[in-house]
Amino acid sequence: MKQNVGVLDTAIRSIIAVICLAIAFEEVLPLEGTIVLATVGSLLWFTVSTGVCFLYKLLGIDTYPGAGHGITQTYP
């Protein structure tokens, strides 16, 4: 599958994923909150690991620098 998550996007997602998973595993919140944070953290970590975000594909967003048409595209 073609990557659509750029470097800055990956860094931000990984930080948020680690925070969500840390709070979830510490069980600071009630069970429902823990489940939500664990799910969000896991989904973010999946996108960081694969470089593919299905929500971005659905919305037509592409921040991967090799795409040539993404948000982070640089012009010479």
mmCIF file of N, CA, C and O in Angstrom:
data_model
loop_
_atom_site.group_PDB
_atom_site.id
_atom_site.type_symbol
_atom_site.label_atom_id
_atom_site.label_comp_id
_atom_site.label_asym_id
_atom_site.label_seq_id
_atom_site.Cartn_x
_atom_site.Cartn_y
_atom_site.Cartn_z
ATOM 1 N N MET A 1 0.837 -1.173 0.000
ATOM 2 C CA MET A 1 0.000 0.000 0.000
ATOM 3 C C MET A 1 0.887 1.244 0.000
ATOM 4 O O MET A 1 1.922 1.277 0.643
ATOM 5 N N LYS A 2 0.486 2.259 -0.709
ATOM 6 C CA LYS A 2 1.250 3.493 -0.833
ATOM 7 C C LYS A 2 1.169 4.309 0.461
ATOM 8 O O LYS A 2 0.084 4.517 1.008
ATOM 9 N N GLN A 3 2.325 4.783 0.935
ATOM 10 C CA GLN A 3 2.349 5.584 2.154
ATOM 11 C C GLN A 3 1.736 6.951 1.903
ATOM 12 O O GLN A 3 1.878 7.518 0.821
ATOM 13 N N ASN A 4 1.049 7.476 2.928
ATOM 14 C CA ASN A 4 0.462 8.797 2.807
ATOM 15 C C ASN A 4 0.640 9.634 4.075
ATOM 16 O O ASN A 4 -0.022 10.634 4.252
ATOM 17 N N VAL A 5 1.556 9.220 4.951
ATOM 18 C CA VAL A 5 1.808 9.939 6.198
ATOM 19 C C VAL A 5 3.250 10.443 6.173
ATOM 20 O O VAL A 5 4.188 9.663 6.045
ATOM 21 N N GLY A 6 3.415 11.751 6.289
ATOM 22 C CA GLY A 6 4.736 12.364 6.227
ATOM 23 C C GLY A 6 5.511 12.270 7.532
ATOM 24 O O GLY A 6 5.036 11.741 8.544
ATOM 25 N N VAL A 7 6.721 12.808 7.518
ATOM 26 C CA VAL A 7 7.634 12.708 8.650
ATOM 27 C C VAL A 7 7.111 13.483 9.864
ATOM 28 O O VAL A 7 7.090 12.953 10.985
ATOM 29 N N LEU A 8 6.713 14.724 9.671
ATOM 30 C CA LEU A 8 6.192 15.521 10.781
ATOM 31 C C LEU A 8 4.922 14.889 11.340
ATOM 32 O O LEU A 8 4.743 14.803 12.565
ATOM 33 N N ASP A 9 4.072 14.432 10.465
ATOM 34 C CA ASP A 9 2.842 13.743 10.856
ATOM 35 C C ASP A 9 3.166 12.506 11.700
ATOM 36 O O ASP A 9 2.524 12.240 12.713
ATOM 37 N N THR A 10 4.164 11.753 11.273
ATOM 38 C CA THR A 10 4.571 10.543 11.990
ATOM 39 C C THR A 10 5.084 10.880 13.387
ATOM 40 O O THR A 10 4.757 10.198 14.357
ATOM 41 N N ALA A 11 5.878 11.928 13.498
ATOM 42 C CA ALA A 11 6.419 12.323 14.794
ATOM 43 C C ALA A 11 5.306 12.721 15.760
ATOM 44 O O ALA A 11 5.295 12.302 16.923
ATOM 45 N N ILE A 12 4.379 13.517 15.276
ATOM 46 C CA ILE A 12 3.271 13.963 16.126
ATOM 47 C C ILE A 12 2.394 12.785 16.539
ATOM 48 O O ILE A 12 2.018 12.650 17.708
ATOM 49 N N ARG A 13 2.097 11.910 15.587
ATOM 50 C CA ARG A 13 1.267 10.736 15.883
ATOM 51 C C ARG A 13 1.943 9.813 16.898
ATOM 52 O O ARG A 13 1.283 9.258 17.765
ATOM 53 N N SER A 14 3.258 9.644 16.777
ATOM 54 C CA SER A 14 3.945 8.741 17.703
ATOM 55 C C SER A 14 3.947 9.296 19.119
ATOM 56 O O SER A 14 3.762 8.549 20.082
ATOM 57 N N ILE A 15 4.121 10.586 19.269
ATOM 58 C CA ILE A 15 4.082 11.200 20.598
ATOM 59 C C ILE A 15 2.690 11.054 21.212
ATOM 60 O O ILE A 15 2.547 10.663 22.378
ATOM 61 N N ILE A 16 1.656 11.348 20.440
ATOM 62 C CA ILE A 16 0.283 11.230 20.938
ATOM 63 C C ILE A 16 -0.044 9.775 21.255
ATOM 64 O O ILE A 16 -0.692 9.484 22.271
ATOM 65 N N ALA A 17 0.416 8.845 20.424
ATOM 66 C CA ALA A 17 0.157 7.416 20.663
ATOM 67 C C ALA A 17 0.793 6.955 21.969
ATOM 68 O O ALA A 17 0.153 6.248 22.761
ATOM 69 N N VAL A 18 2.027 7.356 22.210
ATOM 70 C CA VAL A 18 2.712 6.951 23.447
ATOM 71 C C VAL A 18 2.001 7.533 24.663
ATOM 72 O O VAL A 18 1.817 6.840 25.674
ATOM 73 N N ILE A 19 1.577 8.771 24.583
ATOM 74 C CA ILE A 19 0.860 9.397 25.705
ATOM 75 C C ILE A 19 -0.463 8.678 25.959
ATOM 76 O O ILE A 19 -0.797 8.354 27.108
ATOM 77 N N CYS A 20 -1.220 8.420 24.905
ATOM 78 C CA CYS A 20 -2.508 7.719 25.053
ATOM 79 C C CYS A 20 -2.316 6.328 25.654
ATOM 80 O O CYS A 20 -3.040 5.935 26.577
ATOM 81 N N LEU A 21 -1.349 5.583 25.141
ATOM 82 C CA LEU A 21 -1.117 4.225 25.640
ATOM 83 C C LEU A 21 -0.608 4.232 27.076
ATOM 84 O O LEU A 21 -0.989 3.379 27.885
ATOM 85 N N ALA A 22 0.231 5.204 27.417
ATOM 86 C CA ALA A 22 0.742 5.288 28.790
ATOM 87 C C ALA A 22 -0.389 5.571 29.780
ATOM 88 O O ALA A 22 -0.472 4.937 30.835
ATOM 89 N N ILE A 23 -1.261 6.504 29.440
ATOM 90 C CA ILE A 23 -2.391 6.821 30.312
ATOM 91 C C ILE A 23 -3.339 5.630 30.407
ATOM 92 O O ILE A 23 -3.851 5.307 31.479
ATOM 93 N N ALA A 24 -3.546 4.951 29.282
ATOM 94 C CA ALA A 24 -4.448 3.790 29.278
ATOM 95 C C ALA A 24 -3.899 2.669 30.157
ATOM 96 O O ALA A 24 -4.644 2.060 30.930
ATOM 97 N N PHE A 25 -2.608 2.387 30.056
ATOM 98 C CA PHE A 25 -2.040 1.285 30.825
ATOM 99 C C PHE A 25 -1.849 1.615 32.301
ATOM 100 O O PHE A 25 -1.751 0.721 33.130
ATOM 101 N N GLU A 26 -1.821 2.894 32.630
ATOM 102 C CA GLU A 26 -1.773 3.288 34.038
ATOM 103 C C GLU A 26 -3.146 3.225 34.692
ATOM 104 O O GLU A 26 -3.262 3.334 35.904
ATOM 105 N N GLU A 27 -4.184 3.097 33.881
ATOM 106 C CA GLU A 27 -5.573 3.007 34.338
ATOM 107 C C GLU A 27 -5.971 4.184 35.237
ATOM 108 O O GLU A 27 -6.550 4.020 36.306
ATOM 109 N N VAL A 28 -5.633 5.382 34.782
ATOM 110 C CA VAL A 28 -5.970 6.601 35.499
ATOM 111 C C VAL A 28 -7.454 6.915 35.351
ATOM 112 O O VAL A 28 -8.093 7.404 36.278
ATOM 113 N N LEU A 29 -8.012 6.605 34.192
ATOM 114 C CA LEU A 29 -9.403 6.894 33.895
ATOM 115 C C LEU A 29 -10.276 5.675 34.161
ATOM 116 O O LEU A 29 -9.775 4.567 34.330
ATOM 117 N N PRO A 30 -11.589 5.863 34.152
ATOM 118 C CA PRO A 30 -12.491 4.709 34.255
ATOM 119 C C PRO A 30 -12.302 3.766 33.063
ATOM 120 O O PRO A 30 -11.629 4.101 32.084
ATOM 121 N N LEU A 31 -12.905 2.604 33.132
ATOM 122 C CA LEU A 31 -12.717 1.558 32.122
ATOM 123 C C LEU A 31 -13.023 2.051 30.712
ATOM 124 O O LEU A 31 -12.271 1.765 29.769
ATOM 125 N N GLU A 32 -14.098 2.811 30.531
ATOM 126 C CA GLU A 32 -14.471 3.295 29.204
ATOM 127 C C GLU A 32 -13.389 4.207 28.637
ATOM 128 O O GLU A 32 -13.032 4.122 27.463
ATOM 129 N N GLY A 33 -12.878 5.099 29.462
ATOM 130 C CA GLY A 33 -11.809 6.001 29.026
ATOM 131 C C GLY A 33 -10.535 5.260 28.695
ATOM 132 O O GLY A 33 -9.839 5.591 27.736
ATOM 133 N N THR A 34 -10.242 4.243 29.479
ATOM 134 C CA THR A 34 -9.054 3.430 29.234
ATOM 135 C C THR A 34 -9.170 2.707 27.892
ATOM 136 O O THR A 34 -8.210 2.662 27.127
ATOM 137 N N ILE A 35 -10.340 2.166 27.611
ATOM 138 C CA ILE A 35 -10.554 1.461 26.342
ATOM 139 C C ILE A 35 -10.428 2.425 25.167
ATOM 140 O O ILE A 35 -9.792 2.103 24.157
ATOM 141 N N VAL A 36 -11.001 3.606 25.289
ATOM 142 C CA VAL A 36 -10.927 4.599 24.213
ATOM 143 C C VAL A 36 -9.479 5.019 23.976
ATOM 144 O O VAL A 36 -9.008 5.058 22.827
ATOM 145 N N LEU A 37 -8.744 5.325 25.045
ATOM 146 C CA LEU A 37 -7.350 5.740 24.889
ATOM 147 C C LEU A 37 -6.481 4.623 24.323
ATOM 148 O O LEU A 37 -5.607 4.865 23.489
ATOM 149 N N ALA A 38 -6.708 3.398 24.758
ATOM 150 C CA ALA A 38 -5.943 2.270 24.235
ATOM 151 C C ALA A 38 -6.233 2.061 22.754
ATOM 152 O O ALA A 38 -5.322 1.775 21.963
ATOM 153 N N THR A 39 -7.491 2.227 22.359
ATOM 154 C CA THR A 39 -7.861 2.065 20.950
ATOM 155 C C THR A 39 -7.252 3.169 20.095
ATOM 156 O O THR A 39 -6.656 2.904 19.042
ATOM 157 N N VAL A 40 -7.380 4.408 20.532
ATOM 158 C CA VAL A 40 -6.823 5.538 19.788
ATOM 159 C C VAL A 40 -5.299 5.416 19.697
ATOM 160 O O VAL A 40 -4.704 5.598 18.627
ATOM 161 N N GLY A 41 -4.662 5.095 20.811
ATOM 162 C CA GLY A 41 -3.214 4.931 20.812
ATOM 163 C C GLY A 41 -2.756 3.815 19.896
ATOM 164 O O GLY A 41 -1.760 3.949 19.178
ATOM 165 N N SER A 42 -3.482 2.720 19.897
ATOM 166 C CA SER A 42 -3.124 1.586 19.032
ATOM 167 C C SER A 42 -3.296 1.931 17.554
ATOM 168 O O SER A 42 -2.450 1.572 16.726
ATOM 169 N N LEU A 43 -4.383 2.619 17.217
ATOM 170 C CA LEU A 43 -4.601 3.018 15.820
ATOM 171 C C LEU A 43 -3.536 4.009 15.355
ATOM 172 O O LEU A 43 -3.027 3.910 14.234
ATOM 173 N N LEU A 44 -3.184 4.948 16.217
ATOM 174 C CA LEU A 44 -2.127 5.893 15.863
ATOM 175 C C LEU A 44 -0.791 5.183 15.693
ATOM 176 O O LEU A 44 -0.028 5.484 14.781
ATOM 177 N N TRP A 45 -0.506 4.241 16.578
ATOM 178 C CA TRP A 45 0.751 3.503 16.477
ATOM 179 C C TRP A 45 0.792 2.665 15.198
ATOM 180 O O TRP A 45 1.841 2.529 14.577
ATOM 181 N N PHE A 46 -0.351 2.133 14.791
ATOM 182 C CA PHE A 46 -0.429 1.385 13.534
ATOM 183 C C PHE A 46 -0.096 2.283 12.356
ATOM 184 O O PHE A 46 0.658 1.895 11.456
ATOM 185 N N THR A 47 -0.644 3.497 12.342
ATOM 186 C CA THR A 47 -0.368 4.408 11.228
ATOM 187 C C THR A 47 1.095 4.843 11.228
ATOM 188 O O THR A 47 1.678 5.040 10.167
ATOM 189 N N VAL A 48 1.688 4.984 12.410
ATOM 190 C CA VAL A 48 3.105 5.326 12.504
ATOM 191 C C VAL A 48 3.955 4.178 11.964
ATOM 192 O O VAL A 48 4.928 4.380 11.235
ATOM 193 N N SER A 49 3.594 2.961 12.303
ATOM 194 C CA SER A 49 4.374 1.785 11.904
ATOM 195 C C SER A 49 4.291 1.507 10.406
ATOM 196 O O SER A 49 5.277 1.106 9.794
ATOM 197 N N THR A 50 3.122 1.717 9.823
ATOM 198 C CA THR A 50 2.937 1.386 8.411
ATOM 199 C C THR A 50 3.104 2.582 7.483
ATOM 200 O O THR A 50 3.390 2.401 6.300
ATOM 201 N N GLY A 51 2.895 3.795 7.990
ATOM 202 C CA GLY A 51 2.955 4.979 7.137
ATOM 203 C C GLY A 51 1.696 5.186 6.328
ATOM 204 O O GLY A 51 1.665 5.998 5.416
ATOM 205 N N VAL A 52 0.635 4.449 6.676
ATOM 206 C CA VAL A 52 -0.632 4.528 5.940
ATOM 207 C C VAL A 52 -1.751 4.898 6.904
ATOM 208 O O VAL A 52 -1.928 4.255 7.933
ATOM 209 N N CYS A 53 -2.486 5.946 6.571
ATOM 210 C CA CYS A 53 -3.649 6.353 7.363
ATOM 211 C C CYS A 53 -4.889 6.203 6.479
ATOM 212 O O CYS A 53 -5.001 6.856 5.438
ATOM 213 N N PHE A 54 -5.797 5.335 6.891
ATOM 214 C CA PHE A 54 -6.987 5.074 6.087
ATOM 215 C C PHE A 54 -7.937 6.267 6.065
ATOM 216 O O PHE A 54 -8.638 6.490 5.084
ATOM 217 N N LEU A 55 -7.955 7.051 7.144
ATOM 218 C CA LEU A 55 -8.775 8.257 7.153
ATOM 219 C C LEU A 55 -8.244 9.266 6.134
ATOM 220 O O LEU A 55 -9.017 9.915 5.427
ATOM 221 N N TYR A 56 -6.915 9.389 6.037
ATOM 222 C CA TYR A 56 -6.320 10.261 5.019
ATOM 223 C C TYR A 56 -6.686 9.775 3.622
ATOM 224 O O TYR A 56 -6.972 10.577 2.743
ATOM 225 N N LYS A 57 -6.664 8.467 3.399
ATOM 226 C CA LYS A 57 -7.030 7.924 2.084
ATOM 227 C C LYS A 57 -8.476 8.269 1.754
ATOM 228 O O LYS A 57 -8.793 8.646 0.631
ATOM 229 N N LEU A 58 -9.354 8.152 2.749
ATOM 230 C CA LEU A 58 -10.761 8.452 2.556
ATOM 231 C C LEU A 58 -10.976 9.927 2.207
ATOM 232 O O LEU A 58 -11.793 10.262 1.349
ATOM 233 N N LEU A 59 -10.193 10.817 2.863
ATOM 234 C CA LEU A 59 -10.339 12.252 2.645
ATOM 235 C C LEU A 59 -9.470 12.784 1.510
ATOM 236 O O LEU A 59 -9.556 13.965 1.167
ATOM 237 N N GLY A 60 -8.597 11.933 0.960
ATOM 238 C CA GLY A 60 -7.734 12.361 -0.137
ATOM 239 C C GLY A 60 -6.551 13.204 0.304
ATOM 240 O O GLY A 60 -6.000 13.971 -0.481
ATOM 241 N N ILE A 61 -6.136 13.082 1.546
ATOM 242 C CA ILE A 61 -4.996 13.829 2.080
ATOM 243 C C ILE A 61 -3.748 12.976 1.954
ATOM 244 O O ILE A 61 -3.774 11.775 2.181
ATOM 245 N N ASP A 62 -2.631 13.613 1.589
ATOM 246 C CA ASP A 62 -1.374 12.895 1.446
ATOM 247 C C ASP A 62 -0.239 13.802 1.890
ATOM 248 O O ASP A 62 0.085 14.774 1.214
ATOM 249 N N THR A 63 0.361 13.538 3.050
ATOM 250 C CA THR A 63 1.450 14.356 3.566
ATOM 251 C C THR A 63 2.809 13.714 3.356
ATOM 252 O O THR A 63 3.814 14.241 3.793
ATOM 253 N N TYR A 64 2.850 12.576 2.675
ATOM 254 C CA TYR A 64 4.121 11.898 2.401
ATOM 255 C C TYR A 64 4.888 12.693 1.358
ATOM 256 O O TYR A 64 4.353 13.004 0.292
ATOM 257 N N PRO A 65 6.144 13.045 1.629
ATOM 258 C CA PRO A 65 6.874 13.929 0.712
ATOM 259 C C PRO A 65 7.083 13.351 -0.686
ATOM 260 O O PRO A 65 7.209 14.095 -1.644
ATOM 261 N N GLY A 66 7.097 12.049 -0.847
ATOM 262 C CA GLY A 66 7.312 11.452 -2.151
ATOM 263 C C GLY A 66 6.078 11.465 -3.038
ATOM 264 O O GLY A 66 6.128 11.064 -4.197
ATOM 265 N N ALA A 67 4.963 11.930 -2.514
ATOM 266 C CA ALA A 67 3.712 11.892 -3.270
ATOM 267 C C ALA A 67 3.668 12.942 -4.371
ATOM 268 O O ALA A 67 3.049 12.741 -5.395
ATOM 269 N N GLY A 68 4.307 14.084 -4.143
ATOM 270 C CA GLY A 68 4.330 15.132 -5.157
ATOM 271 C C GLY A 68 3.113 16.025 -5.167
ATOM 272 O O GLY A 68 3.051 16.972 -5.919
ATOM 273 N N HIS A 69 2.147 15.752 -4.322
ATOM 274 C CA HIS A 69 0.949 16.595 -4.305
ATOM 275 C C HIS A 69 0.398 16.752 -2.893
ATOM 276 O O HIS A 69 -0.707 17.204 -2.716
ATOM 277 N N GLY A 70 1.176 16.413 -1.888
ATOM 278 C CA GLY A 70 0.689 16.450 -0.519
ATOM 279 C C GLY A 70 0.804 17.823 0.106
ATOM 280 O O GLY A 70 1.277 18.787 -0.497
ATOM 281 N N ILE A 71 0.378 17.910 1.336
ATOM 282 C CA ILE A 71 0.387 19.162 2.080
ATOM 283 C C ILE A 71 1.814 19.651 2.302
ATOM 284 O O ILE A 71 2.084 20.832 2.298
ATOM 285 N N THR A 72 2.761 18.731 2.488
ATOM 286 C CA THR A 72 4.137 19.110 2.789
ATOM 287 C C THR A 72 5.011 19.219 1.549
ATOM 288 O O THR A 72 6.215 19.239 1.647
ATOM 289 N N GLN A 73 4.418 19.303 0.385
ATOM 290 C CA GLN A 73 5.183 19.366 -0.852
ATOM 291 C C GLN A 73 6.012 20.649 -0.877
ATOM 292 O O GLN A 73 5.537 21.721 -0.521
ATOM 293 N N THR A 74 7.262 20.532 -1.293
ATOM 294 C CA THR A 74 8.122 21.724 -1.445
ATOM 295 C C THR A 74 8.364 21.964 -2.923
ATOM 296 O O THR A 74 8.480 21.034 -3.721
ATOM 297 N N TYR A 75 8.443 23.208 -3.291
ATOM 298 C CA TYR A 75 8.680 23.592 -4.682
ATOM 299 C C TYR A 75 10.100 24.119 -4.820
ATOM 300 O O TYR A 75 10.595 24.810 -3.937
ATOM 301 N N PRO A 76 10.763 23.833 -5.935
ATOM 302 C CA PRO A 76 12.148 24.304 -6.122
ATOM 303 C C PRO A 76 12.227 25.801 -6.270
ATOM 304 O O PRO A 76 11.351 26.488 -6.595
#
